[in-house]
Coordinates of C-alpha atoms and ligand atoms in Angstrom, one line a residue:
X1 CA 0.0 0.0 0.0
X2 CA 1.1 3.4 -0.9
X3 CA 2.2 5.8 0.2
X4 CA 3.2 4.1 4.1
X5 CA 4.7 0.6 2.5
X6 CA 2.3 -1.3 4.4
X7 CA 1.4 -4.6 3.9
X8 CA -1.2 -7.2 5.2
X9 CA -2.7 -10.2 4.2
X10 CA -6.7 -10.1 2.7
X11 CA -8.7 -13.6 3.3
X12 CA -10.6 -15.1 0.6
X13 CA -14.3 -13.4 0.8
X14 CA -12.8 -10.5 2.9
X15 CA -12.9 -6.9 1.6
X16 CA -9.8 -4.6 2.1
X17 CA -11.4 -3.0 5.1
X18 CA -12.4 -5.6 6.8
X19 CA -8.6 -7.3 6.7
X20 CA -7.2 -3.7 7.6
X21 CA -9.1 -3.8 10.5
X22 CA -8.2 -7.3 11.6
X23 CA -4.2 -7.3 11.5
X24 CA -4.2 -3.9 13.7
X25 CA -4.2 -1.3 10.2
X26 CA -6.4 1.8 10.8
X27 CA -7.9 2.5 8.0
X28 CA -9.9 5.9 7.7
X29 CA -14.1 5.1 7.9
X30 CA -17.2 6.6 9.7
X31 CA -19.9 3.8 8.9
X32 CA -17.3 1.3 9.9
X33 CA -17.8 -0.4 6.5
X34 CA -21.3 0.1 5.9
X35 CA -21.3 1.8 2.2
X36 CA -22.5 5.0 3.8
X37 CA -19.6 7.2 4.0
X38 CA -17.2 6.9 1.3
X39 CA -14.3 7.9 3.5
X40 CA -12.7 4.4 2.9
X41 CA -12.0 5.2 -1.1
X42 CA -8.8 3.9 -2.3
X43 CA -6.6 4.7 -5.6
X44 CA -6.0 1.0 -7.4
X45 CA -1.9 1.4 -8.7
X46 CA -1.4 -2.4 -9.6
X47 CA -3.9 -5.7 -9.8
X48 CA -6.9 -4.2 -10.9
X49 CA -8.0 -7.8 -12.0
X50 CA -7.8 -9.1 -8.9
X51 CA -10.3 -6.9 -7.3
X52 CA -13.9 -7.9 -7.6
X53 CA -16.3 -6.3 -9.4
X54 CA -17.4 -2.6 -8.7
X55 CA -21.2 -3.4 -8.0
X56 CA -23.8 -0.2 -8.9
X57 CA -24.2 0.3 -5.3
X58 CA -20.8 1.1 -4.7
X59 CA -20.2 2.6 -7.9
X60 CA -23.3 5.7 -7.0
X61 CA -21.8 5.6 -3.7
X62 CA -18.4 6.9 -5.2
X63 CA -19.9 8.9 -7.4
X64 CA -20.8 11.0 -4.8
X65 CA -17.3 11.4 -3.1
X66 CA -14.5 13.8 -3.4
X67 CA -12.5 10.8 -5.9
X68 CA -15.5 10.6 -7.9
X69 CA -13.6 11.8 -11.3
X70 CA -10.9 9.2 -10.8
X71 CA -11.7 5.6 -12.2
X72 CA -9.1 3.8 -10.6
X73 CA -11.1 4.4 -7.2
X74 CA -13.3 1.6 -5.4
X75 CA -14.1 1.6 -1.6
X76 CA -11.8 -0.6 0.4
X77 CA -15.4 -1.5 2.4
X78 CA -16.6 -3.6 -0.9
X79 CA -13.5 -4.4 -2.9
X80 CA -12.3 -8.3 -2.1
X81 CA -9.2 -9.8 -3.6
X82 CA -8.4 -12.8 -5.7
X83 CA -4.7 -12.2 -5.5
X84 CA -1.9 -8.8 -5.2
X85 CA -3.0 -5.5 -5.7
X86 CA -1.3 -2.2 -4.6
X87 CA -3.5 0.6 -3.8
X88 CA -2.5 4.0 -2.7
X89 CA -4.7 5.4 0.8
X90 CA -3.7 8.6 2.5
X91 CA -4.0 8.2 6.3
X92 CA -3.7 4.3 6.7
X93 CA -1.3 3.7 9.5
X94 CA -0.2 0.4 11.6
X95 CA -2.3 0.9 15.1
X96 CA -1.0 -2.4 16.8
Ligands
LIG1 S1 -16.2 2.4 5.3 FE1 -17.8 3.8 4.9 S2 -18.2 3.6 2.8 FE2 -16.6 2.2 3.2

C-alpha cells in the first residue's frame, strides 16, 4: 500500500477494510464499513484484475465522493481480492 509501504494479508471473501481492520491497520471510515460514507475510497496502482467487481451500489456511492472523477477508485469497504493489488490510501497507518 502506498504511500506508508504497508502490507497485510486479505482472506478469501474479505474486503480490504475488513482485513485492515483485523491485522491492527487503521484504515480511515465513519460507517465502519457500511457503504454509507465513502471515507474508505482507495486509488487501485497495480492488480486491478484481482479486485472484484465494482457493483452499482458502490459505484453511486463513489460517485458521490470527493474521488469521484478518478476511475481507478473503489471503496476498500466492498473491494475483495483474488490475489496482489497495490493501492494507494492517504492516512492508513499500523495501530498495533
Ligand atoms: S467504510 Fe464507509 S463507505 Fe466504506
Amino acid at each position: 500500500m502506498l504511500p506508508s509501504d504497508t502490507e497485510f494479508d486479505v482472506a478469501d471473501g474479505e474486503s480490504v477494510f475488513e482485513a485492515a481492520r483485523r491485522q491492527g491497520v487503521r484504515w480511515p471510515s465513519i460507517c465502519q464499513g457500511d457503504m454509507e460514507c465513502g471515507i474508505c475510497h482507495m486509488q487501485v496502482h497495480d492488480g486491478a484484475e484481482n479486485l472484484s467487481a465494482c457493483s452499482n451500489a458502490e459505484a453511486d456511492r463513489i460517485a458521490q465522493g470527493l474521488k469521484a472523477s478518478d476511475p481507478a477508485t473503489r471503496l476498500a469497504c466492498q473491494a475483495r481480492l483474488s490475489g496482489p493489488v497495490t493501492v494507494l490510501r492517504k492516512g492508513v497507518r499500523q495501530i498495533t
